[in-house]
Coordinates of C-alpha atoms in Angstrom, one line a residue:
Chain A
M1 CA 0.0 0.0 0.0
R2 CA 1.4 3.4 -1.0
S3 CA 2.2 5.8 1.9
D4 CA 0.2 8.7 0.5
R5 CA -3.0 6.8 0.8
A6 CA -4.9 6.9 4.0
S7 CA -5.5 3.4 5.4
A8 CA -9.1 2.2 5.2
P9 CA -11.4 2.3 8.1
L10 CA -11.7 -1.1 9.9
A11 CA -15.4 -1.5 9.2
L12 CA -14.8 -1.0 5.5
K13 CA -12.0 -3.6 5.5
I14 CA -14.2 -6.1 7.3
A15 CA -17.2 -5.5 5.0
A16 CA -15.0 -5.8 1.9
A17 CA -13.4 -9.0 3.2
C18 CA -16.9 -10.5 4.0
G19 CA -18.1 -9.6 0.5
L20 CA -15.1 -11.4 -1.1
L21 CA -15.6 -14.4 1.3
F22 CA -19.2 -14.6 0.4
L23 CA -18.2 -14.8 -3.3
H24 CA -15.6 -17.5 -2.8
L25 CA -16.6 -19.9 0.0
P26 CA -19.4 -21.5 -1.9
I27 CA -17.1 -22.4 -4.8
L28 CA -14.5 -23.7 -2.4
L29 CA -17.1 -25.9 -0.8
I30 CA -17.5 -27.7 -4.2
F31 CA -13.9 -28.8 -4.0
V32 CA -14.5 -30.5 -0.6
Y33 CA -17.6 -32.2 -1.8
A34 CA -15.8 -33.8 -4.7
F35 CA -13.9 -35.9 -2.2
T36 CA -16.7 -36.9 0.1
T37 CA -17.5 -40.6 0.7
E38 CA -21.2 -39.9 1.2
E39 CA -23.3 -40.7 -1.9
K40 CA -26.9 -40.4 -0.9
S41 CA -27.1 -36.9 0.6
Y42 CA -25.3 -33.6 0.8
Q43 CA -24.1 -34.3 4.4
W44 CA -21.7 -31.8 6.0
P45 CA -19.1 -32.4 7.3
P46 CA -18.2 -35.2 4.9
P47 CA -18.0 -38.5 6.8
G48 CA -14.8 -39.4 5.0
L49 CA -12.6 -38.5 2.0
T50 CA -11.9 -40.5 -1.1
L51 CA -10.6 -40.2 -4.6
K52 CA -12.9 -43.0 -5.9
W53 CA -15.3 -40.6 -7.6
F54 CA -12.7 -39.2 -9.9
A55 CA -12.1 -42.7 -11.3
V56 CA -15.9 -43.3 -11.6
T57 CA -16.4 -40.0 -13.4
W58 CA -13.5 -40.7 -15.8
G59 CA -15.2 -43.9 -16.9
R60 CA -18.6 -42.3 -17.7
P61 CA -19.2 -42.0 -21.4
D62 CA -22.2 -39.6 -21.0
V63 CA -20.0 -37.1 -19.2
W64 CA -17.4 -37.3 -22.0
E65 CA -20.0 -36.9 -24.7
A66 CA -21.5 -33.9 -23.1
L67 CA -18.0 -32.4 -22.6
G68 CA -17.1 -33.0 -26.2
L69 CA -20.2 -31.4 -27.5
S70 CA -19.7 -28.4 -25.2
V71 CA -16.2 -27.9 -26.4
R72 CA -17.2 -28.2 -30.1
V73 CA -20.1 -25.7 -29.7
A74 CA -18.0 -23.3 -27.8
A75 CA -15.1 -23.4 -30.4
V76 CA -17.4 -22.8 -33.4
S77 CA -19.4 -20.1 -31.6
T78 CA -16.2 -18.3 -30.5
A79 CA -14.9 -18.4 -34.0
I80 CA -18.1 -16.8 -35.4
A81 CA -18.2 -14.3 -32.6
L82 CA -14.6 -13.3 -33.1
V83 CA -15.2 -12.4 -36.8
L84 CA -18.5 -10.6 -36.2
G85 CA -17.4 -8.8 -33.0
T86 CA -14.2 -7.5 -34.5
L87 CA -15.8 -6.3 -37.6
C88 CA -18.5 -4.5 -35.6
A89 CA -16.0 -3.0 -33.2
A90 CA -13.7 -1.8 -36.0
A91 CA -16.6 -0.1 -37.8
V92 CA -18.0 1.5 -34.6
S93 CA -14.8 2.8 -33.2
R94 CA -13.2 4.1 -36.4
T95 CA -16.0 6.1 -37.8
K96 CA -18.9 8.1 -36.8
F97 CA -22.0 7.3 -38.8
F98 CA -25.7 7.5 -38.6
G99 CA -27.1 4.7 -36.5
R100 CA -23.9 4.0 -34.7
E101 CA -25.6 4.0 -31.3
T102 CA -28.2 1.6 -32.6
I103 CA -25.5 -0.9 -33.7
S104 CA -24.0 -0.8 -30.2
L105 CA -27.4 -1.4 -28.7
L106 CA -28.1 -4.3 -31.2
V107 CA -24.9 -6.0 -30.1
I108 CA -25.5 -5.6 -26.4
L109 CA -29.2 -6.5 -26.6
P110 CA -28.8 -10.3 -26.7
I111 CA -27.1 -10.2 -23.3
A112 CA -29.1 -7.3 -21.9
L113 CA -32.4 -8.9 -22.3
P114 CA -33.0 -12.0 -20.1
G115 CA -31.6 -15.2 -21.6
I116 CA -35.0 -16.8 -21.6
I117 CA -36.3 -14.3 -24.1
T118 CA -33.4 -15.0 -26.5
G119 CA -34.0 -18.7 -25.9
I120 CA -37.7 -18.8 -26.5
A121 CA -37.5 -16.3 -29.5
L122 CA -35.0 -18.6 -31.2
R123 CA -36.9 -21.7 -30.4
S124 CA -40.2 -20.4 -31.8
A125 CA -38.3 -19.0 -34.9
F126 CA -36.7 -22.4 -35.5
N127 CA -40.2 -24.0 -35.2
L128 CA -41.7 -21.5 -37.6
A129 CA -39.0 -22.0 -40.1
D130 CA -39.1 -25.8 -39.7
I131 CA -35.4 -25.9 -38.8
P132 CA -34.7 -29.2 -36.9
F133 CA -32.9 -28.8 -33.6
S134 CA -29.2 -29.8 -33.9
V135 CA -25.8 -28.8 -32.9
W136 CA -26.0 -26.0 -35.3
T137 CA -29.1 -24.5 -33.7
I138 CA -27.2 -24.4 -30.4
V139 CA -24.3 -22.7 -32.2
L140 CA -26.6 -20.1 -33.7
G141 CA -27.8 -19.1 -30.3
H142 CA -24.4 -19.1 -28.6
A143 CA -22.7 -17.1 -31.3
T144 CA -25.3 -14.4 -31.0
F145 CA -24.7 -13.6 -27.4
C146 CA -20.9 -14.3 -27.6
V147 CA -20.5 -11.4 -30.1
V148 CA -20.9 -8.8 -27.3
V149 CA -17.9 -10.1 -25.3
V150 CA -15.5 -9.9 -28.2
Y151 CA -17.0 -6.6 -29.3
N152 CA -16.5 -5.1 -25.8
N153 CA -12.9 -6.2 -25.6
A154 CA -12.1 -5.0 -29.1
V155 CA -13.8 -1.7 -28.8
A156 CA -11.9 -0.9 -25.6
R157 CA -8.6 -1.7 -27.4
F158 CA -9.5 0.2 -30.5
R159 CA -10.3 3.2 -28.4
R160 CA -6.8 3.2 -26.9
T161 CA -5.0 2.5 -30.2
S162 CA -4.2 5.8 -31.7
A163 CA -5.5 6.5 -35.1
S164 CA -2.3 8.1 -36.0
L165 CA -0.6 4.7 -36.0
I166 CA -2.8 3.7 -38.9
E167 CA -2.3 7.0 -40.7
A168 CA 1.5 6.7 -40.3
S169 CA 1.4 3.2 -41.8
M170 CA -0.6 4.4 -44.8
D171 CA 1.7 7.4 -45.2
L172 CA 4.7 5.1 -45.2
G173 CA 3.2 3.3 -48.2
A174 CA 1.5 0.3 -46.7
D175 CA -1.8 -0.7 -48.2
G176 CA -4.9 -1.4 -46.2
F177 CA -4.2 -5.1 -45.9
Q178 CA -0.6 -4.6 -44.9
T179 CA -1.7 -2.0 -42.3
F180 CA -4.2 -4.5 -41.0
R181 CA -1.7 -7.3 -40.9
H182 CA 1.3 -5.4 -39.4
V183 CA -0.3 -2.5 -37.4
I184 CA -3.9 -3.2 -36.4
L185 CA -3.7 -6.9 -35.7
P186 CA -0.7 -6.8 -33.4
N187 CA -2.4 -4.0 -31.5
I188 CA -5.7 -5.6 -31.0
G189 CA -4.4 -9.2 -30.9
T190 CA -4.3 -9.7 -27.2
A191 CA -7.7 -8.1 -26.8
L192 CA -9.2 -10.5 -29.4
L193 CA -7.5 -13.4 -27.7
A194 CA -9.0 -12.3 -24.3
G195 CA -12.4 -11.7 -25.8
G196 CA -12.3 -15.1 -27.5
M197 CA -11.4 -16.8 -24.3
L198 CA -14.2 -15.1 -22.5
A199 CA -16.6 -15.9 -25.3
F200 CA -15.5 -19.5 -25.0
A201 CA -16.1 -19.6 -21.3
L202 CA -19.5 -17.9 -21.8
S203 CA -20.6 -20.5 -24.4
F204 CA -19.1 -23.4 -22.5
D205 CA -21.2 -22.4 -19.5
E206 CA -24.5 -21.3 -21.1
V207 CA -27.6 -23.2 -20.1
I208 CA -30.6 -20.9 -20.4
V209 CA -30.6 -20.4 -24.1
T210 CA -29.3 -23.9 -24.7
T211 CA -32.3 -25.5 -23.1
F212 CA -34.4 -23.9 -25.8
T213 CA -32.2 -24.4 -28.8
A214 CA -31.0 -28.0 -28.2
G215 CA -32.9 -31.0 -29.3
Q216 CA -31.7 -34.4 -28.0
Q217 CA -28.1 -33.2 -27.7
S218 CA -26.9 -32.5 -24.2
T219 CA -24.0 -30.1 -23.5
L220 CA -22.3 -30.3 -20.2
P221 CA -24.4 -27.6 -18.6
I222 CA -27.6 -29.4 -19.7
W223 CA -26.2 -32.6 -18.2
M224 CA -25.6 -30.7 -15.0
L225 CA -29.1 -29.1 -15.0
E226 CA -30.7 -32.6 -15.2
E227 CA -28.6 -33.7 -12.3
L228 CA -29.6 -30.6 -10.4
V229 CA -33.3 -31.0 -11.0
R230 CA -33.3 -34.8 -10.3
P231 CA -30.1 -35.7 -8.5
R232 CA -29.2 -39.3 -9.4
Q233 CA -25.4 -39.5 -9.1
R234 CA -24.4 -36.9 -6.6
P235 CA -20.8 -37.9 -6.3
V236 CA -20.2 -37.8 -10.1
T237 CA -21.9 -34.4 -10.2
N238 CA -19.7 -33.1 -7.5
V239 CA -16.6 -34.1 -9.4
V240 CA -17.9 -32.7 -12.7
A241 CA -18.7 -29.4 -10.9
M242 CA -15.2 -29.2 -9.5
V243 CA -13.6 -29.9 -12.9
V244 CA -15.8 -27.3 -14.6
V245 CA -14.7 -24.7 -12.0
M246 CA -11.1 -25.5 -12.7
V247 CA -11.4 -25.5 -16.4
T248 CA -13.2 -22.2 -16.6
F249 CA -10.7 -20.5 -14.3
L250 CA -7.8 -21.0 -16.7
P251 CA -9.2 -19.0 -19.7
I252 CA -10.3 -16.3 -17.2
L253 CA -6.9 -16.0 -15.7
A254 CA -5.3 -16.0 -19.1
A255 CA -7.7 -13.3 -20.4
Y256 CA -6.9 -11.2 -17.3
Y257 CA -3.1 -11.3 -17.9
L258 CA -3.6 -10.5 -21.6
T259 CA -5.7 -7.4 -21.0
R260 CA -4.1 -6.4 -17.6
D261 CA -2.3 -3.2 -18.8
G262 CA -5.5 -2.1 -20.5
D263 CA -7.6 -2.5 -17.5
R264 CA -5.3 -0.3 -15.5
I265 CA -5.9 2.5 -18.0
A266 CA -9.5 2.0 -18.8
G267 CA -10.4 1.0 -15.3
H268 CA -13.2 -1.4 -16.1
G269 CA -13.7 -5.1 -16.9
K270 CA -15.7 -7.4 -19.0
Chain B
M1 CA -7.7 14.6 -46.7
T2 CA -10.0 14.2 -49.7
A3 CA -9.6 17.8 -50.6
V4 CA -6.2 17.3 -52.2
H5 CA -7.5 14.9 -54.8
G6 CA -8.5 17.3 -57.5
D7 CA -5.4 19.5 -57.2
A8 CA -3.0 19.0 -60.1
T9 CA 0.2 20.3 -58.4
V10 CA -0.2 17.8 -55.5
Q11 CA -1.0 14.9 -57.9
S12 CA 2.7 14.0 -58.1
A13 CA 3.0 13.6 -54.4
I14 CA 0.3 11.0 -54.3
F15 CA 1.4 7.4 -54.7
R16 CA 0.8 5.6 -57.9
E17 CA -2.1 3.3 -58.0
R18 CA -1.3 -0.1 -56.6
G19 CA -1.3 -3.1 -58.8
G20 CA -2.9 -6.5 -58.0
L21 CA -6.2 -7.3 -56.5
A22 CA -5.2 -6.5 -52.9
G23 CA -3.7 -3.3 -54.0
S24 CA -6.6 -2.0 -56.0
L25 CA -9.1 -3.2 -53.3
S26 CA -7.1 -1.3 -50.7
D27 CA -7.2 1.8 -52.9
I28 CA -10.9 1.5 -53.4
F29 CA -11.4 1.3 -49.7
W30 CA -9.2 4.2 -49.0
R31 CA -11.1 6.4 -51.4
N32 CA -14.5 5.1 -50.3
P33 CA -14.3 4.7 -46.5
R34 CA -18.1 4.3 -46.5
L35 CA -17.8 1.2 -48.7
L36 CA -15.4 -0.4 -46.3
L37 CA -17.7 0.6 -43.4
L38 CA -20.6 -1.0 -45.2
L39 CA -18.6 -4.2 -45.8
M40 CA -17.5 -4.4 -42.2
L41 CA -21.0 -3.8 -40.8
T42 CA -22.9 -6.1 -43.1
P43 CA -22.0 -9.5 -41.6
P44 CA -22.6 -8.6 -37.9
V45 CA -25.8 -6.6 -38.7
L46 CA -27.2 -9.3 -40.9
W47 CA -26.4 -12.0 -38.3
L48 CA -27.9 -10.1 -35.4
G49 CA -30.7 -8.5 -37.4
I50 CA -31.9 -11.7 -39.0
I51 CA -31.3 -14.3 -36.4
Y52 CA -31.8 -12.3 -33.3
L53 CA -34.1 -9.4 -34.1
G54 CA -36.0 -11.6 -36.6
S55 CA -36.8 -14.2 -34.0
L56 CA -37.5 -11.6 -31.4
F57 CA -40.1 -9.9 -33.6
A58 CA -41.6 -13.3 -34.6
L59 CA -42.0 -14.0 -31.0
L60 CA -43.6 -10.7 -30.3
A61 CA -46.0 -11.1 -33.2
Q62 CA -47.1 -14.4 -31.8
S63 CA -48.1 -12.7 -28.6
F64 CA -51.0 -11.1 -30.6
F65 CA -52.3 -14.6 -31.5
S66 CA -54.4 -16.6 -29.2
I67 CA -54.8 -20.2 -28.4
D68 CA -58.0 -22.1 -29.0
E69 CA -59.0 -23.5 -25.6
F70 CA -60.7 -26.6 -27.0
S71 CA -58.4 -27.7 -29.7
G72 CA -55.2 -26.3 -28.2
L73 CA -54.3 -25.0 -31.7
I74 CA -52.9 -21.5 -32.2
N75 CA -55.4 -19.1 -33.8
R76 CA -53.4 -16.8 -36.1
E77 CA -55.6 -13.7 -35.9
F78 CA -54.7 -10.4 -34.3
T79 CA -56.2 -10.2 -30.8
L80 CA -55.3 -8.7 -27.5
K81 CA -57.0 -11.6 -25.7
T82 CA -53.7 -13.1 -24.7
Y83 CA -52.5 -9.9 -23.1
G84 CA -55.8 -9.9 -21.2
E85 CA -54.9 -13.2 -19.8
L86 CA -51.8 -11.7 -18.2
L87 CA -54.1 -9.6 -16.1
I88 CA -55.8 -12.5 -14.3
P89 CA -54.8 -12.5 -10.6
A90 CA -52.6 -15.6 -10.8
N91 CA -50.5 -14.1 -13.5
L92 CA -50.3 -10.7 -11.9
D93 CA -49.1 -12.5 -8.8
I94 CA -46.3 -14.0 -10.8
I95 CA -45.2 -10.7 -12.3
F96 CA -45.5 -8.9 -9.0
R97 CA -43.5 -11.6 -7.2
T98 CA -40.7 -11.5 -9.8
V99 CA -40.4 -7.7 -9.8
L100 CA -40.3 -7.7 -6.0
M101 CA -37.6 -10.3 -5.9
A102 CA -35.6 -8.5 -8.6
A103 CA -35.8 -5.2 -6.6
A104 CA -34.8 -6.9 -3.3
V105 CA -31.9 -8.7 -5.0
T106 CA -30.7 -5.4 -6.6
L107 CA -30.9 -3.5 -3.3
A108 CA -29.0 -6.2 -1.4
A109 CA -26.4 -6.5 -4.1
A110 CA -25.8 -2.8 -4.0
V111 CA -25.3 -2.9 -0.2
V112 CA -23.0 -5.9 -0.3
A113 CA -21.1 -4.7 -3.4
F114 CA -20.4 -1.2 -2.2
P115 CA -17.7 -1.9 0.4
V116 CA -15.9 -4.4 -1.9
A117 CA -16.0 -1.9 -4.8
Y118 CA -15.1 1.1 -2.7
Y119 CA -12.1 -0.7 -1.1
A120 CA -10.9 -1.9 -4.4
A121 CA -11.3 1.5 -6.0
R122 CA -9.9 3.7 -3.3
Y123 CA -7.5 1.8 -1.1
A124 CA -6.3 -1.3 -2.9
S125 CA -3.2 -0.9 -5.1
G126 CA -0.7 -3.2 -6.8
K127 CA -1.1 -6.8 -5.8
W128 CA -4.3 -6.1 -3.7
K129 CA -5.9 -4.5 -6.6
A130 CA -5.2 -7.5 -8.8
L131 CA -6.5 -9.8 -6.1
F132 CA -9.8 -7.8 -5.8
Y133 CA -10.2 -7.7 -9.5
L134 CA -9.7 -11.5 -9.9
G135 CA -11.7 -12.0 -6.7
V136 CA -14.7 -10.6 -8.5
M137 CA -13.9 -11.9 -12.0
L138 CA -13.5 -15.5 -11.1
P139 CA -16.9 -15.9 -9.4
L140 CA -18.4 -13.9 -12.2
W141 CA -17.2 -16.2 -14.9
S142 CA -17.3 -19.5 -13.1
S143 CA -20.1 -21.7 -14.2
Y144 CA -23.6 -20.5 -13.4
L145 CA -24.9 -24.0 -12.7
V146 CA -22.0 -24.9 -10.5
K147 CA -22.7 -21.8 -8.4
V148 CA -26.4 -22.8 -8.1
Y149 CA -25.3 -26.3 -7.3
A150 CA -23.0 -25.0 -4.5
W151 CA -26.0 -23.3 -2.9
K152 CA -28.0 -26.5 -3.2
L153 CA -25.2 -28.1 -1.1
I154 CA -25.1 -25.2 1.3
L155 CA -28.9 -24.9 1.9
A156 CA -29.6 -28.6 2.1
K157 CA -31.1 -29.8 5.4
E158 CA -28.0 -31.9 6.1
G159 CA -25.8 -29.1 4.6
I160 CA -23.2 -26.7 6.0
L161 CA -25.5 -23.8 6.9
N162 CA -27.7 -25.9 9.2
W163 CA -24.6 -27.5 10.7
F164 CA -23.1 -24.1 11.3
F165 CA -26.2 -22.8 13.0
A166 CA -26.3 -25.9 15.2
K167 CA -22.7 -25.5 16.2
L168 CA -23.4 -22.0 17.3
H169 CA -26.5 -23.1 19.1
L170 CA -28.5 -20.7 16.9
T171 CA -30.8 -23.3 15.4
W172 CA -33.7 -21.5 17.1
L173 CA -32.8 -18.3 15.2
L174 CA -33.0 -20.1 11.9
E175 CA -36.3 -21.7 12.8
A176 CA -37.7 -18.4 13.9
W177 CA -36.7 -17.0 10.6
L178 CA -38.3 -19.8 8.7
A179 CA -41.5 -19.5 10.7
L180 CA -41.9 -16.0 9.3
P181 CA -44.7 -15.7 6.8
V182 CA -43.8 -15.3 3.0
I183 CA -40.0 -15.3 3.3
G184 CA -40.0 -18.5 5.4
G185 CA -40.9 -22.1 4.6
N186 CA -40.2 -25.7 5.5
S187 CA -36.5 -25.3 5.0
L188 CA -34.1 -22.8 3.5
S189 CA -33.9 -24.6 0.2
V190 CA -37.7 -24.3 -0.4
S191 CA -38.1 -20.7 0.9
Y192 CA -37.9 -17.3 -0.7
T193 CA -35.0 -16.6 1.5
G194 CA -33.1 -19.4 -0.2
T195 CA -34.0 -18.2 -3.7
F196 CA -33.0 -14.6 -2.7
L197 CA -29.6 -15.8 -1.4
V198 CA -28.8 -17.7 -4.5
F199 CA -29.9 -14.8 -6.8
L200 CA -27.8 -12.4 -4.7
Y201 CA -24.8 -14.6 -4.8
V202 CA -25.0 -15.3 -8.6
W203 CA -25.5 -11.7 -9.7
L204 CA -23.3 -9.9 -7.1
P205 CA -20.2 -9.6 -9.3
F206 CA -22.3 -7.8 -12.0
M207 CA -22.9 -5.1 -9.4
V208 CA -19.4 -4.9 -8.1
L209 CA -17.6 -4.3 -11.5
P210 CA -19.6 -1.2 -12.7
L211 CA -19.7 0.2 -9.2
Q212 CA -16.0 -0.1 -8.9
A213 CA -15.5 1.6 -12.3
A214 CA -17.6 4.5 -11.2
L215 CA -15.9 4.8 -7.8
E216 CA -12.5 4.8 -9.5
R217 CA -13.5 8.0 -11.1
V218 CA -14.3 9.8 -7.8
P219 CA -11.2 11.8 -7.0
A220 CA -10.0 11.0 -3.5
S221 CA -9.5 14.8 -2.9
L222 CA -13.3 15.3 -3.1
V223 CA -13.8 12.9 -0.2
E224 CA -11.0 14.5 1.7
A225 CA -12.3 18.0 1.1
S226 CA -15.7 17.0 2.4
S227 CA -14.3 15.7 5.6
D228 CA -12.0 18.8 5.9
L229 CA -15.1 20.9 5.7
G230 CA -16.5 19.2 8.7
A231 CA -18.7 16.5 7.2
T232 CA -19.1 13.3 9.1
P233 CA -18.3 10.1 7.2
A234 CA -22.1 9.5 6.9
Q235 CA -22.6 12.9 5.4
T236 CA -19.7 12.5 3.0
F237 CA -21.1 9.2 1.9
R238 CA -24.6 10.6 1.4
N239 CA -23.7 13.9 -0.2
V240 CA -20.5 13.2 -2.1
L241 CA -19.8 9.5 -2.7
L242 CA -23.3 8.2 -3.3
P243 CA -24.3 10.8 -6.0
L244 CA -21.0 10.2 -7.8
A245 CA -21.4 6.4 -7.6
M246 CA -25.0 6.6 -8.9
P247 CA -24.1 5.9 -12.6
G248 CA -22.2 2.8 -11.4
L249 CA -25.0 1.7 -9.2
A250 CA -27.5 2.2 -12.0
A251 CA -25.4 0.3 -14.4
G252 CA -24.9 -2.6 -12.0
S253 CA -28.6 -2.7 -11.1
I254 CA -29.5 -3.1 -14.8
F255 CA -27.7 -6.4 -14.7
T256 CA -29.0 -7.6 -11.3
F257 CA -32.5 -6.5 -12.1
S258 CA -32.7 -7.9 -15.6
L259 CA -31.0 -11.2 -14.8
T260 CA -33.3 -11.8 -11.9
L261 CA -36.4 -11.0 -14.0
G262 CA -35.6 -13.5 -16.6
D263 CA -34.1 -16.4 -14.7
Y264 CA -36.1 -19.6 -14.4
I265 CA -33.5 -22.0 -13.2
I266 CA -32.7 -20.7 -9.8
P267 CA -36.3 -20.5 -8.5
Q268 CA -36.8 -24.0 -10.0
I269 CA -33.9 -25.5 -8.1
V270 CA -34.0 -23.5 -4.9
G271 CA -37.3 -22.1 -3.8
S272 CA -41.0 -22.7 -3.3
S273 CA -43.3 -24.0 -6.0
R274 CA -44.7 -20.6 -6.7
L275 CA -43.7 -19.5 -10.2
F276 CA -41.5 -16.6 -11.4
I277 CA -41.9 -15.0 -14.8
G278 CA -39.2 -17.1 -16.3
Q279 CA -40.7 -20.3 -15.1
A280 CA -44.2 -19.2 -16.3
V281 CA -42.7 -18.6 -19.8
Y282 CA -41.0 -22.0 -19.7
A283 CA -44.1 -23.8 -18.6
H284 CA -46.4 -22.1 -21.2
Q285 CA -44.1 -22.8 -24.2
G286 CA -43.2 -26.3 -23.1
T287 CA -45.8 -28.8 -22.0
A288 CA -48.8 -26.4 -22.4
G289 CA -47.7 -25.4 -25.9
N290 CA -49.3 -22.0 -25.4
I291 CA -46.7 -20.0 -27.3
P292 CA -48.9 -16.9 -27.5
L293 CA -49.2 -16.6 -23.7
A294 CA -45.5 -17.4 -23.2
A295 CA -44.7 -14.7 -25.7
A296 CA -46.9 -12.2 -23.9
F297 CA -45.2 -13.1 -20.7
T298 CA -41.8 -12.3 -22.2
V299 CA -43.1 -8.9 -23.2
V300 CA -43.4 -8.1 -19.5
P301 CA -39.7 -8.1 -18.7
I302 CA -38.9 -6.4 -22.0
V303 CA -41.3 -3.5 -21.1
I304 CA -40.0 -3.4 -17.5
M305 CA -36.4 -3.3 -18.7
G306 CA -37.3 -0.7 -21.3
F307 CA -38.5 1.7 -18.6
Y308 CA -35.6 0.7 -16.4
L309 CA -33.0 1.4 -19.1
W310 CA -34.7 4.7 -19.8
G311 CA -34.4 5.7 -16.2
A312 CA -30.9 4.4 -15.9
K313 CA -29.8 6.3 -18.9
R314 CA -31.0 9.5 -17.2
L315 CA -28.9 8.6 -14.2
G316 CA -25.9 8.3 -16.5
A317 CA -25.5 4.5 -16.2
F318 CA -24.2 4.0 -19.7
D319 CA -21.1 6.0 -19.0
A320 CA -20.1 3.6 -16.3
L321 CA -20.4 0.4 -18.3

């Protein structure tokens, strides 16, 4: 702590610490439950600790299938979101044009409106258009709300990238594509990577829209939702929950390190 | 920059036209920035316009249809009958209950988030700042279902919270709380208190981040000046900090309010059997097959959020996003 800052009042420190604990203790609890020997209830404290459930989960084909589908859907949705989000961000941040605000609103809308609205709207549209539910209908939904994450990251970076860099590149004789390849891309690269990772995490975790746009396919969140509504294999669910937490932490940490300097300047996240 | 084009004396200073497809394309784009803009905007606008707005409007259109009570078929004629059904007491109850829950969650989130955001914005620096930032980001991005699941574990009868109260010999307190009308219930996991706690937990990070962004912009000197001029901490908070934090609070409340309005999974897993808007939508479109009523129900949160966003914009919420 720097010396020119007054130290915080004790009450504030305690309140802030309690707030953070409130955010983290429930997630830590998942880690303990993954090792419990109890299989019929959510008994606390765990009567014993075991590693058995990790082996059981490893041998479950339905878990692997759901995981595989989730990864595929997230990868394709992220790719689509990266292209659409970057294009939109470039257009909005470089030029002022009529309807610019509307475009920003359009991008944010899928995430600003409750997920259930996006979900049911897509479902009834698929029904009206006689599109059968498949992996692709899931991807259509996911890509739509992933655009905003990429867009937000890219817009923030474009805002901090000086326009004179691009003008200088053009003045020095580079054409538009060279400028894009050698000047713009290196500047926005890490923001795109971060946006892509967050989009991946968002899609990987999405359940509300997915319940409406999936047919028989079950992504990992759908699998978990079924377990939540009708618990059948509590220990396996515990292990899956713990693995999901660990897997989503990695891209988030990576995204944080990639955009760290930017956050210090811009002072906001997400 | 375009003014020099026609000038003959400057002509020689301009680069020759580039050869090749990439070169000429690049030249065309440079001369017609609007063309490039159009090309860049077309894919995202088409995608969002057709897939998203298209389905949204299709859904809204269906809310003006009605369902035939005998055949269960959808009658595709314009009518306001379905909206009339929203006004029967059972449905009004659902709407009222959801809005009340969303408001309670938003208020509580603001209260819990403020100290975290204020400490992170004003006092934390270096490593602590990173810790606070990650401390909010990790729960924000970790799996929604896992978070709900964690609360199912916590609130279970044999779970940690009951155990904790028993250890402190405070079980009577918990029971007294559960005996209260409306917010109580048989156990925490089937009471509104449980639903409220899970909502608060899951949406809290969405309040902390914009609030922190707004508080970062409050100069420390303003707070110091206020206390130098003799204001008590409470007065400083009310007259200096709170008005300046308002855009952040409004921005955060958009998330907490909207997310609570539309959620149907949390009240389904933790809570009483009484429905929230999201559950009603889900039930009507699913087994009942009453798409018009489900569509009419989705209009409710859209309208509420429309008013909310309009109010938030007046409070300057969009500058803090």
